[in-house]
Amino acid sequence: MPVMNMVQALNLALREEMRRDPRVIVLGEDVGKRGGVFLVTEGLLEEFGEKRVIDTPLTEMGIVGIAIGLAMYGFKPVAEIQFIDFVYEAFDQIVSEAAKMRAKTGGMFTAPIVIRAPCCGGVKGAMHHSQSPEAYFIHTAGLITMMPSRPYDAKGMLKAAIRSEDPVIFLEPKSIYRTIREEVPEEDYIIPIGKGRVVREGSDVTIVTYGAMVHVSVEAAELAEKKHRWSVEVIDLRTLFPFDKDLILKSLEKTGRLIIVHEAPRTLGLGAEIAAYIAENAIDLLRGPVIRVTGYDAPFPLVHEKLYMPNIARIYLAIEKVMRY
Amino acid sequence: MYQNPFEIRYSLEDVIEKLRLERAIGLYRIIDPDGNVVAEREPDIPRDLLLNMYTSMIRTRILDGWLLKLQRMGKVALHAPNIGEEAVSVGATLALDKDDWIFPYYRNIGVFIARGVSEEEILDRNIANIADPFKGKEFTIFGSRKHRIAPSTVPVGNQIPHAVGFALGAYIAGEKIAVLTIFGDGATSRGGFHVGLNFAGIYRLPVIFVIQNNQWAISVPAKKQTGSITFAVKGVAYNIPGIRVDGNDVLAVYTASKEAAKRARNGEGPTLIEAVTYRMGPHTTADDPTRYRSPEEVKAMQKYDPIARFEKYLINRGYLSEQELKEIYNEWNTKIEEIVKKCISKPPLSVEVIFEDVYSQRFWNLEEQLEEYRESLEVMKKLGIEVE
């Protein structure tokens, strides 16, 4: 089995899906000859030609709006937004049109597009190359939002997104595009939408997280284990909406303690939703307060990004707080 | 192929030719307000088609009047009146082949009528009763896959990039069709218009952009919508031929659209048509135009009424007598009244449509919320609480 990083795994997923289904089309800025600024679409133009790998003019609204039209025609467009920070120009097309096409037409028309984009911080990208805007999409009925944390998942999740009949926002944490390598099968497999995974088993605390924060959370969990023999379970949501509530509940039955970690700002982030869900449906399982470790409610900074983002120390502190409650 | 961008030279004459200023500034017209032919050449249109144009416009106007009444009666949530603008929808639609697609906006009932969608289906949609194919999620808009009409959008002009993407799809699939999209003058100020024209211009896509310039975007007049001399000149910058036509002359709209559709199918690329018309009524039933425009202006524009003008033409040409025109009108007036009665007596949609069609499957959150609704229903019944 070949060893790959996330960029290569995503490239393989696109390639396999384009071979499998002639309706799959890739479009975006620089996706053709350049192969995407992060090279996720590298080599696709050579293999599939200009009609299936389309370099668009510089317009996020156009990329999404045109992808919607392609989907209405019957294609399966996979649109690349070069950095998720630039998606806001396309916001109206995403939330008013793609997300609502099925609902507003009673199912007569649908717009099952995939919007892929690098997201999140950790690469000294400053304000407009580091954001985590997943909450906007999760809040919008009609959209599925996903974020992988490792190459194996990235391939299976992107394939599921492409085969989905609903529009999918597929966020790729760019800080782990190339830093994690693992075996990725060169065969067809799917990570189903809505299914999370237990990354590390534990019995005292549950950390629910996703994306690059999975790895930071595991490190914090290991530190807590080493220091205090606290056993921390780490759950990678993979699909942010609809999130895997059963996996969280099952874990809480064991641990009774919940920490949610994400890079996005705290207020009304996914952590708030998960905390509220548990408070409403499973408060009896809790032995301590739900704690969120998140990005601060401030614009992502150019300086001190490691301090802005959740880090091992902040997660460790949260574990300590909930264990000593 | 590499081309040095500094090597290409145009003469001034070339530039003027390129700008096609005459067509984008003048007003292309076939019949004048008195019903006389003013164009150099009257198009050769079969009598059946002329009659279809006429009945489609009449039916649109009668239905439009009913939708206004139904809104006042509380049977329809909102309506965007079409009165005075029927020639744009009908002329452009009838110029297309049956395989072509249309991406209309919310003031285009004539598109549906001319494409063969029944009044009953349009009324069911607008009333949002049990037969509404869109199941009551949005007002004023409609679409029909069967009739190759894409759903219109409520955010103005959002359908323009969809039409371009759809045309790109047809191009990739090798299907030789034209894709027509209609939108108001206000939409030309939004990004989607420029994005759409830019994209269609680059890839020479088979799109017909029709600006239904009705002079008003709610209370903002067309002159505050653009600094351009006309809307049709906006095609120039995208290398898209622009033509300005009398949008109250159904034959002019028809002829220009027909030519544009031919260009599209021949692989000659997109066309921009500015159809100059006038919004006789309010923007929607929620608008009061007396706050921003004079009754004198509206009165002055009445002499350009597209239906009255076409009637004069049909009489002048001897296609139909005044008596026959009256009969056609009365016939449809009676028919549509019957349809209205039928549609308003149909039962409403079930509340559960709220939870339908959000996704291709119902995820756990909506299952939970549906359950919550059902519980509340029990309580409502028990306590005799009425909602709505």
XYZ file of C-alpha atoms in Angstrom:
713
model
C 0.000 0.000 0.000
C 1.528 3.334 -0.973
C 2.337 5.927 1.689
C 0.818 9.305 0.950
C 0.214 12.734 2.382
C -3.228 14.365 2.365
C -2.641 16.282 -0.884
C -1.769 13.068 -2.686
C -4.715 11.237 -1.162
C -7.112 13.977 -2.276
C -5.579 13.952 -5.739
C -6.074 10.194 -5.908
C -9.693 10.528 -4.795
C -10.390 13.077 -7.540
C -8.630 10.973 -10.149
C -10.485 7.798 -9.225
C -13.862 9.550 -9.133
C -13.240 11.239 -12.493
C -12.346 7.871 -14.009
C -15.363 6.219 -12.444
C -17.916 8.859 -13.389
C -17.591 11.020 -16.526
C -19.952 13.538 -14.955
C -17.334 14.593 -12.396
C -15.802 17.943 -13.378
C -13.171 19.982 -11.547
C -13.237 23.768 -11.752
C -11.592 26.710 -10.029
C -8.740 29.167 -10.237
C -5.395 27.614 -11.252
C -6.727 24.059 -11.061
C -5.568 23.244 -14.608
C -1.947 23.640 -15.676
C -0.854 24.842 -12.258
C -2.565 21.867 -10.614
C -3.959 24.075 -7.842
C -1.762 26.228 -5.623
C -1.410 23.275 -3.243
C -1.223 20.787 -6.144
C -4.367 18.881 -5.172
C -5.511 18.874 -8.824
C -2.053 18.173 -10.263
C -2.063 16.087 -13.437
C -5.844 16.039 -13.818
C -5.814 18.379 -16.827
C -3.347 16.094 -18.605
C -5.482 13.041 -17.976
C -8.998 14.432 -18.407
C -8.619 17.444 -20.684
C -9.924 20.995 -20.687
C -13.595 20.077 -20.684
C -13.333 18.337 -17.311
C -10.664 20.435 -15.620
C -11.685 24.034 -16.042
C -9.570 27.046 -15.180
C -12.012 29.786 -14.294
C -11.587 33.546 -14.165
C -10.915 34.919 -10.698
C -14.348 34.925 -9.106
C -15.484 32.779 -6.218
C -19.112 33.725 -6.864
C -18.701 32.659 -10.471
C -17.012 29.380 -9.575
C -19.857 28.418 -7.261
C -22.655 29.884 -9.417
C -21.364 28.138 -12.521
C -20.878 24.901 -10.586
C -24.556 25.129 -9.597
C -25.532 25.498 -13.266
C -23.340 22.525 -14.197
C -24.977 20.452 -11.471
C -28.435 21.476 -12.692
C -27.417 20.230 -16.114
C -26.438 16.873 -14.623
C -22.703 17.116 -13.970
C -20.999 16.553 -10.607
C -18.827 19.649 -10.231
C -16.043 19.746 -7.668
C -15.216 23.422 -7.252
C -11.997 24.572 -5.647
C -11.925 27.799 -3.668
C -8.233 28.625 -3.414
C -8.494 29.571 0.270
C -11.741 29.281 2.227
C -11.102 32.868 3.386
C -12.195 34.028 -0.077
C -15.460 32.121 -0.072
C -17.504 35.033 1.221
C -18.017 36.501 -2.245
C -19.707 33.197 -3.092
C -21.666 33.052 0.148
C -24.978 34.081 -1.412
C -24.666 31.405 -4.103
C -23.828 28.787 -1.459
C -26.420 29.548 1.190
C -29.237 30.989 -0.949
C -28.917 28.809 -4.027
C -26.913 25.565 -3.680
C -28.175 24.843 -0.165
C -31.795 25.681 -1.008
C -32.204 24.333 -4.540
C -33.771 21.033 -3.446
C -35.966 22.581 -0.782
C -37.246 25.520 -2.762
C -38.222 23.360 -5.749
C -39.742 20.505 -3.761
C -36.965 18.233 -5.027
C -37.555 19.047 -8.711
C -34.063 20.549 -9.031
C -30.933 19.829 -6.999
C -27.414 21.262 -6.865
C -25.144 18.526 -5.538
C -21.863 20.399 -5.839
C -18.706 19.858 -3.803
C -16.797 22.944 -2.700
C -13.265 22.048 -1.658
C -11.033 24.574 0.043
C -7.948 24.732 2.204
C -8.806 26.147 5.617
C -7.541 26.840 9.123
C -4.292 28.164 10.585
C -0.872 27.034 11.585
C 1.085 27.987 8.486
C 1.705 31.677 9.224
C -1.019 32.595 6.771
C -2.274 35.665 8.678
C -5.905 36.752 8.785
C -7.036 35.890 5.274
C -5.288 32.561 4.827
C -6.112 30.974 8.183
C -9.795 31.143 8.966
C -12.166 28.394 10.064
C -15.625 29.506 8.907
C -17.336 26.119 9.206
C -20.018 27.454 11.558
C -21.575 29.557 8.770
C -22.078 26.444 6.677
C -23.174 24.198 9.543
C -25.807 26.801 10.388
C -27.236 26.626 6.856
C -29.903 23.988 6.267
C -29.158 22.036 3.110
C -25.367 21.860 3.395
C -23.113 19.046 4.545
C -19.774 20.146 6.010
C -16.746 17.864 6.308
C -13.127 18.166 7.416
C -10.602 15.311 7.332
C -7.691 14.912 9.735
C -5.543 12.349 7.924
C -4.783 11.135 4.370
C -6.735 7.876 4.624
C -9.908 9.681 5.696
C -9.360 12.502 3.186
C -9.600 10.098 0.276
C -12.639 8.188 1.524
C -14.422 11.335 2.656
C -13.903 13.225 -0.597
C -15.266 10.245 -2.513
C -18.340 10.235 -0.288
C -18.733 13.985 -0.862
C -18.559 13.585 -4.635
C -21.149 10.802 -4.570
C -23.450 12.731 -2.250
C -26.721 14.024 -3.654
C -26.438 17.080 -1.406
C -24.048 20.036 -1.644
C -20.923 19.478 0.440
C -18.457 21.988 1.882
C -15.197 20.062 2.085
C -12.619 21.849 4.245
C -8.996 20.783 4.097
C -6.747 21.824 7.018
C -3.716 23.012 5.096
C -1.305 22.756 8.055
C -1.527 18.962 7.779
C -1.612 18.775 3.967
C 1.932 17.391 3.914
C 2.962 16.778 7.504
C 1.138 13.507 8.015
C 1.901 10.508 5.840
C 0.291 7.123 6.051
C -0.741 4.155 3.971
C -3.621 4.933 1.616
C -5.147 2.088 -0.391
C -5.248 2.540 -4.149
C -8.681 1.046 -4.232
C -12.208 2.264 -3.837
C -13.443 2.918 -0.307
C -15.808 5.394 1.278
C -15.914 7.051 4.679
C -19.663 7.570 5.077
C -21.047 11.043 5.680
C -22.017 11.517 9.328
C -19.642 8.938 10.754
C -16.913 9.995 13.197
C -14.104 7.848 14.547
C -12.496 7.145 17.905
C -8.882 8.146 17.402
C -7.738 7.258 20.897
C -9.674 5.285 23.449
C -10.050 6.479 27.018
C -12.361 6.276 30.024
C -12.070 9.559 31.971
C -12.589 12.408 29.502
C -13.953 12.697 25.962
C -12.421 15.236 23.596
C -14.541 15.895 20.522
C -12.592 17.568 17.759
C -11.779 17.556 14.022
C -9.197 18.592 11.452
C -5.683 19.489 12.566
C -6.867 19.761 16.170
C -7.226 15.975 16.304
C -3.456 15.673 16.435
C -2.979 18.411 19.020
C -5.710 16.834 21.160
C -4.049 13.424 21.008
C -0.785 14.969 22.179
C -2.553 16.700 25.065
C -4.268 13.410 25.925
C -0.921 11.638 26.026
C 0.492 14.319 28.282
C -2.452 13.943 30.694
C -1.979 10.207 30.713
C 1.719 10.540 31.436
C 1.269 13.135 34.159
C -1.817 11.880 35.969
C -2.790 8.540 34.413
C -5.959 10.206 33.200
C -7.432 8.271 30.349
C -8.600 10.596 27.563
C -10.699 9.497 24.603
C -10.332 11.547 21.419
C -13.096 11.590 18.805
C -12.589 12.905 15.291
C -15.974 14.030 13.962
C -14.906 14.004 10.283
C -18.378 15.172 9.218
C -19.106 18.397 11.110
C -22.724 18.400 10.080
C -24.593 16.135 10.506
C -22.223 15.274 13.366
C -22.011 11.799 14.828
C -24.093 12.326 17.995
C -24.240 8.591 18.730
C -20.474 8.317 18.889
C -20.297 11.256 21.309
C -23.081 9.864 23.500
C -21.480 6.420 23.601
C -18.188 7.914 24.669
C -19.827 10.086 27.344
C -21.513 7.047 28.825
C -18.006 5.846 29.539
C -16.286 9.071 30.551
C -18.938 11.523 31.755
C -16.669 14.441 30.868
C -16.686 16.458 27.656
C -14.207 18.836 26.045
C -14.698 20.225 22.554
C -11.699 21.518 20.650
C -11.797 23.572 17.463
C -9.772 26.298 15.790
C -12.807 28.391 14.924
C -13.829 31.219 17.276
C -15.849 30.118 20.288
C -19.082 32.089 20.101
C -21.714 30.045 18.255
C -19.065 27.647 17.001
C -19.714 23.925 16.538
C -18.594 23.448 20.168
C -21.565 25.505 21.333
C -23.933 23.283 19.370
C -22.468 20.050 20.700
C -22.504 21.384 24.274
C -26.127 22.454 23.880
C -27.065 19.111 22.374
C -25.562 17.224 25.296
C -27.139 19.616 27.811
C -30.550 19.039 26.239
C -30.355 15.316 25.676
C -27.824 13.779 28.034
C -27.145 16.086 30.963
C -27.336 13.125 33.339
C -24.249 11.640 31.754
C -22.111 14.641 32.737
C -19.900 14.631 35.794
C -18.448 18.076 35.191
C -18.850 21.169 33.025
C -18.514 20.985 29.266
C -15.414 22.918 28.291
C -14.613 24.454 24.945
C -11.049 25.008 23.813
C -11.232 27.140 20.704
C -9.799 30.001 18.716
C -10.485 33.316 20.411
C -13.367 35.569 19.352
C -10.898 37.819 17.572
C -9.660 37.946 13.977
C -6.971 35.384 13.251
C -3.648 37.146 13.891
C -0.465 37.435 11.860
C 1.617 37.186 15.051
C 1.317 34.617 17.853
C -0.901 32.285 15.857
C 0.216 29.314 17.957
C -1.142 31.143 20.991
C -4.391 32.066 19.253
C -5.080 28.481 18.232
C -5.851 25.728 20.736
C -2.520 24.187 21.720
C -1.407 21.326 23.941
C -1.197 23.562 27.003
C -4.713 24.923 26.610
C -6.205 21.485 26.021
C -4.228 20.034 28.906
C -5.557 22.770 31.188
C -9.098 21.933 30.132
C -8.537 18.258 30.972
C -7.186 19.229 34.361
C -10.126 21.541 35.016
C -12.769 18.981 34.195
C -10.959 16.178 36.065
C -10.569 18.299 39.221
C -14.111 19.679 39.132
C -0.567 29.761 -28.633
C 1.555 32.670 -27.387
C 0.468 36.095 -28.515
C 2.288 39.285 -27.628
C -0.449 41.490 -26.180
C 1.301 44.630 -27.453
C 1.399 43.579 -31.066
C -2.296 43.733 -31.883
C -3.480 47.019 -33.395
C -6.933 48.181 -34.281
C -7.870 51.096 -36.451
C -10.448 53.476 -35.071
C -12.958 52.074 -37.567
C -12.335 48.585 -36.245
C -12.981 49.786 -32.743
C -16.238 51.434 -33.705
C -17.327 48.319 -35.549
C -16.398 46.305 -32.495
C -18.470 48.505 -30.282
C -21.517 47.974 -32.502
C -22.690 51.240 -31.112
C -25.621 51.688 -33.407
C -27.268 48.496 -32.281
C -26.462 48.956 -28.619
C -27.672 52.555 -28.457
C -30.556 52.796 -30.915
C -33.878 51.071 -30.434
C -34.738 48.140 -32.634
C -38.443 48.168 -33.329
C -40.788 46.497 -35.800
C -44.204 47.862 -34.843
C -44.737 51.381 -33.555
C -47.281 52.282 -30.853
C -49.958 52.722 -33.522
C -49.421 49.210 -34.814
C -47.635 50.266 -38.011
C -44.572 48.458 -39.284
C -41.468 50.656 -39.012
C -38.657 48.192 -39.603
C -37.131 47.939 -43.036
C -38.257 44.374 -43.251
C -41.232 42.855 -41.525
C -40.362 39.352 -40.314
C -42.192 36.550 -42.025
C -44.011 34.956 -39.110
C -46.767 32.376 -39.633
C -50.259 33.407 -38.541
C -50.464 30.602 -35.957
C -47.396 31.898 -34.202
C -48.737 35.452 -34.226
C -51.921 34.173 -32.622
C -49.903 32.255 -30.066
C -48.009 35.457 -29.208
C -51.264 37.272 -28.755
C -53.035 34.668 -26.638
C -49.916 34.114 -24.522
C -49.786 37.833 -23.735
C -53.507 37.999 -23.006
C -53.400 34.932 -20.784
C -50.394 36.355 -18.943
C -52.225 39.617 -18.303
C -55.410 37.939 -17.089
C -53.510 35.579 -14.817
C -51.382 38.456 -13.532
C -54.527 40.380 -12.644
C -55.858 37.383 -10.757
C -52.629 36.939 -8.806
C -52.891 40.559 -7.727
C -56.494 39.991 -6.608
C -55.570 36.743 -4.860
C -52.862 38.543 -2.938
C -55.401 41.144 -1.783
C -57.696 38.279 -0.780
C -54.914 36.740 1.278
C -54.707 33.629 -0.910
C -51.256 34.447 -2.298
C -48.452 35.745 -0.080
C -46.827 38.106 -2.569
C -46.964 38.860 -6.248
C -44.652 40.742 -8.612
C -46.964 42.189 -11.283
C -46.158 41.567 -14.949
C -48.555 44.106 -16.483
C -46.974 46.014 -19.371
C -43.991 43.658 -19.632
C -45.663 40.656 -21.283
C -43.975 41.116 -24.651
C -40.495 40.433 -23.231
C -41.354 37.084 -21.634
C -43.552 35.917 -24.484
C -41.431 37.186 -27.401
C -38.180 35.749 -26.024
C -39.726 32.391 -25.090
C -41.452 31.788 -28.406
C -38.184 32.513 -30.241
C -36.598 29.396 -28.755
C -36.649 25.765 -29.813
C -38.300 23.288 -27.505
C -34.925 21.874 -26.385
C -33.575 25.257 -25.291
C -33.614 26.145 -21.600
C -34.828 29.304 -19.886
C -33.633 30.810 -16.581
C -36.301 33.433 -15.875
C -36.813 35.757 -12.929
C -39.843 36.346 -10.772
C -41.578 38.769 -13.186
C -41.785 36.335 -16.104
C -45.144 34.560 -15.959
C -45.288 34.944 -19.746
C -42.336 32.548 -20.032
C -44.362 29.801 -18.368
C -47.523 30.488 -20.354
C -45.657 30.642 -23.677
C -43.847 27.389 -22.851
C -47.115 25.579 -22.251
C -47.254 25.496 -18.455
C -50.935 25.569 -17.489
C -52.550 28.385 -15.511
C -53.604 25.755 -13.007
C -50.027 24.748 -12.275
C -48.892 28.373 -11.962
C -51.764 29.166 -9.607
C -51.159 26.047 -7.505
C -47.562 27.195 -7.150
C -48.422 30.749 -6.182
C -51.193 29.767 -3.807
C -48.893 27.031 -2.408
C -51.774 24.584 -2.070
C -51.528 20.791 -1.917
C -50.731 20.585 -5.645
C -47.823 23.054 -5.505
C -44.882 21.238 -7.155
C -42.478 23.413 -5.118
C -44.252 22.435 -1.879
C -44.628 25.878 -0.414
C -41.076 26.807 0.503
C -40.781 30.113 -1.371
C -43.109 32.660 -2.931
C -43.412 34.208 -6.449
C -40.831 31.954 -8.083
C -41.411 28.908 -10.242
C -39.629 26.486 -12.557
C -40.524 23.348 -14.476
C -38.087 20.658 -15.472
C -40.595 19.218 -17.919
C -40.838 22.542 -19.741
C -37.105 23.219 -19.481
C -37.491 26.231 -17.251
C -35.041 26.534 -14.354
C -36.294 27.804 -10.998
C -36.082 31.569 -10.640
C -34.255 33.048 -7.675
C -35.425 35.590 -5.122
C -32.002 37.231 -4.622
C -31.883 39.319 -7.796
C -29.802 37.972 -10.681
C -28.507 34.885 -8.875
C -29.787 32.749 -11.747
C -27.418 34.403 -14.244
C -24.317 32.333 -13.286
C -26.557 29.253 -13.155
C -27.615 29.820 -16.767
C -23.974 30.233 -17.785
C -22.959 27.071 -15.906
C -25.828 25.214 -17.511
C -24.719 26.392 -20.959
C -21.194 25.264 -20.108
C -22.665 21.865 -19.252
C -24.443 21.710 -22.598
C -21.224 22.677 -24.358
C -19.228 19.969 -22.539
C -21.938 17.403 -23.257
C -21.974 18.432 -26.912
C -25.661 19.325 -26.830
C -26.437 22.152 -29.228
C -28.943 24.226 -27.298
C -29.371 27.860 -26.407
C -29.818 28.948 -22.774
C -31.807 32.118 -22.230
C -31.839 34.052 -18.973
C -34.009 37.068 -18.171
C -33.464 39.565 -15.371
C -34.294 43.157 -14.540
C -32.196 46.289 -14.957
C -31.424 46.192 -11.223
C -29.695 42.826 -11.659
C -27.081 44.445 -13.916
C -25.672 46.147 -10.813
C -25.048 42.848 -9.079
C -21.922 40.750 -9.319
C -23.613 37.749 -10.863
C -24.385 39.721 -14.036
C -20.742 40.663 -14.616
C -19.465 37.255 -13.583
C -21.924 35.617 -15.979
C -21.136 37.852 -18.954
C -17.415 37.565 -18.311
C -17.498 33.787 -18.165
C -19.790 33.434 -21.194
C -17.598 35.877 -23.139
C -14.400 33.967 -22.370
C -15.783 30.546 -23.249
C -18.124 31.800 -26.030
C -21.025 29.982 -24.410
C -24.494 29.680 -25.992
C -26.240 32.079 -23.620
C -28.789 34.793 -24.362
C -28.877 37.448 -21.672
C -32.119 39.431 -21.713
C -32.239 42.560 -19.579
C -35.901 43.312 -18.974
C -35.264 47.025 -18.451
C -38.544 48.137 -16.915
C -37.024 51.432 -15.712
C -37.421 50.726 -12.009
C -35.746 48.503 -9.402
C -38.308 49.098 -6.658
C -37.899 52.878 -6.267
C -34.506 53.290 -7.921
C -34.752 54.459 -11.546
C -32.666 52.887 -14.327
C -30.512 56.024 -14.575
C -29.364 55.423 -11.008
C -28.666 51.806 -11.815
C -25.922 52.535 -14.324
C -23.733 55.296 -15.676
C -23.683 53.577 -19.067
C -25.473 55.237 -21.969
C -27.613 52.098 -22.340
C -27.623 48.664 -20.731
C -26.937 47.023 -24.088
C -23.478 48.636 -24.363
C -22.422 46.588 -21.353
C -21.865 43.673 -23.692
C -19.019 45.499 -25.430
C -16.507 45.018 -22.638
C -17.141 41.283 -22.646
C -17.004 40.997 -26.437
C -20.690 40.124 -26.453
C -22.867 41.803 -29.095
C -25.449 43.981 -27.427
C -28.733 44.996 -28.978
C -31.324 47.357 -27.573
C -34.866 46.477 -28.584
C -38.304 47.868 -27.912
C -39.408 45.457 -25.226
C -43.040 46.421 -25.695
C -42.903 45.245 -29.280
C -43.308 41.492 -29.178
C -42.086 41.087 -32.758
C -38.858 42.980 -32.050
C -38.152 40.896 -28.941
C -38.997 37.731 -30.856
C -36.781 38.575 -33.855
C -33.770 39.627 -31.771
C -34.059 36.548 -29.539
C -34.453 34.269 -32.543
C -31.253 35.661 -34.043
C -29.438 35.295 -30.714
C -30.615 31.696 -30.375
C -29.364 30.945 -33.864
C -25.970 32.447 -32.995
C -25.882 30.376 -29.808
C -26.630 27.108 -31.557
C -24.125 27.864 -34.326
C -21.358 28.230 -31.762
C -21.080 31.991 -32.282
C -21.351 32.696 -28.578
C -23.501 34.801 -26.285
C -25.739 37.788 -27.046
C -26.969 40.556 -24.775
C -30.441 41.938 -25.408
C -31.717 44.995 -23.588
C -35.493 44.918 -23.852
C -36.730 48.405 -23.037
C -40.096 48.209 -21.305
C -41.987 49.834 -18.458
C -43.205 48.494 -15.145
C -46.800 49.697 -15.051
C -47.507 48.390 -11.561
C -45.652 48.262 -8.267
C -42.460 46.229 -7.785
C -44.492 43.747 -5.779
C -47.755 43.787 -3.890
C -45.693 44.983 -0.902
C -44.618 48.133 -2.738
C -46.319 51.527 -3.133
C -44.989 53.258 -6.264
C -46.887 56.493 -5.585
C -44.176 57.274 -3.059
C -41.535 57.667 -5.738
C -43.048 58.254 -9.172
C -45.704 60.461 -10.662
C -49.044 59.246 -12.009
C -48.315 61.406 -15.096
C -45.307 59.247 -15.914
C -47.304 56.026 -15.676
C -50.099 57.540 -17.766
C -47.632 58.672 -20.437
C -46.220 55.173 -20.706
C -49.613 53.594 -21.286
C -49.535 54.439 -24.978
C -46.671 51.923 -25.352
C -48.780 49.063 -23.973
C -47.493 45.930 -25.736
C -50.872 44.230 -26.013
C -52.789 47.230 -27.362
C -50.012 47.810 -29.879
C -50.010 44.227 -31.068
C -53.800 44.256 -31.359
C -53.594 47.287 -33.663
C -50.981 45.503 -35.747
C -53.094 42.346 -36.038
C -56.115 44.396 -37.087
C -54.076 46.581 -39.505
C -52.636 43.488 -41.130
C -56.035 41.850 -41.341
C -55.122 38.823 -39.248
C -57.960 39.318 -36.777
C -60.925 41.609 -36.428
C -61.672 43.642 -33.310
C -64.569 41.299 -32.639
C -62.337 38.215 -32.837
C -59.819 39.773 -30.448
C -62.597 40.452 -27.968
C -63.767 36.863 -28.261
C -60.306 35.490 -27.548
C -60.055 37.720 -24.496
C -63.482 36.774 -23.172
C -62.852 33.111 -23.738
C -59.655 33.138 -21.653
C -61.126 35.420 -19.052
C -63.882 32.902 -18.365
C -61.534 29.905 -18.505
C -59.043 31.402 -16.076
C -61.749 32.440 -13.635
C -62.857 28.803 -13.498
C -59.271 27.659 -12.916
C -58.834 30.199 -10.116
C -61.967 28.898 -8.388
C -60.673 25.360 -8.675
C -57.205 26.207 -7.354
C -58.317 28.182 -4.315
C -60.563 25.315 -3.256
C -57.697 22.826 -3.133
C -56.563 21.935 0.404
C -53.340 23.325 1.870
C -50.031 21.477 2.057
C -49.338 19.425 5.175
C -47.088 21.026 7.800
C -44.623 18.177 7.403
C -43.365 19.681 4.123
C -41.204 21.890 6.360
C -39.077 18.813 7.056
C -39.011 17.529 3.482
C -36.451 18.062 0.712
C -33.912 19.751 2.971
C -31.420 17.017 2.111
C -31.625 13.877 -0.010
C -32.245 12.044 3.271
C -33.666 13.171 6.608
C -30.824 13.443 9.115
C -31.279 12.903 12.850
C -31.727 16.577 13.672
C -34.765 16.896 11.427
C -36.127 13.549 12.657
C -35.906 14.865 16.215
C -37.506 18.164 15.267
C -40.306 16.446 13.370
C -40.995 14.363 16.459
C -41.034 17.568 18.505
C -43.610 19.058 16.131
C -45.812 15.972 16.399
C -45.745 16.186 20.183
C -46.739 19.842 20.048
C -49.580 18.880 17.742
C -50.950 16.518 20.394
C -50.816 19.295 22.973
C -52.506 21.709 20.587
C -55.318 19.236 20.051
C -55.721 18.499 23.751
C -55.740 22.134 24.817
C -57.701 23.337 21.815
C -54.961 25.792 20.849
C -55.144 26.913 17.233
C -52.092 28.030 15.362
C -52.324 29.864 11.972
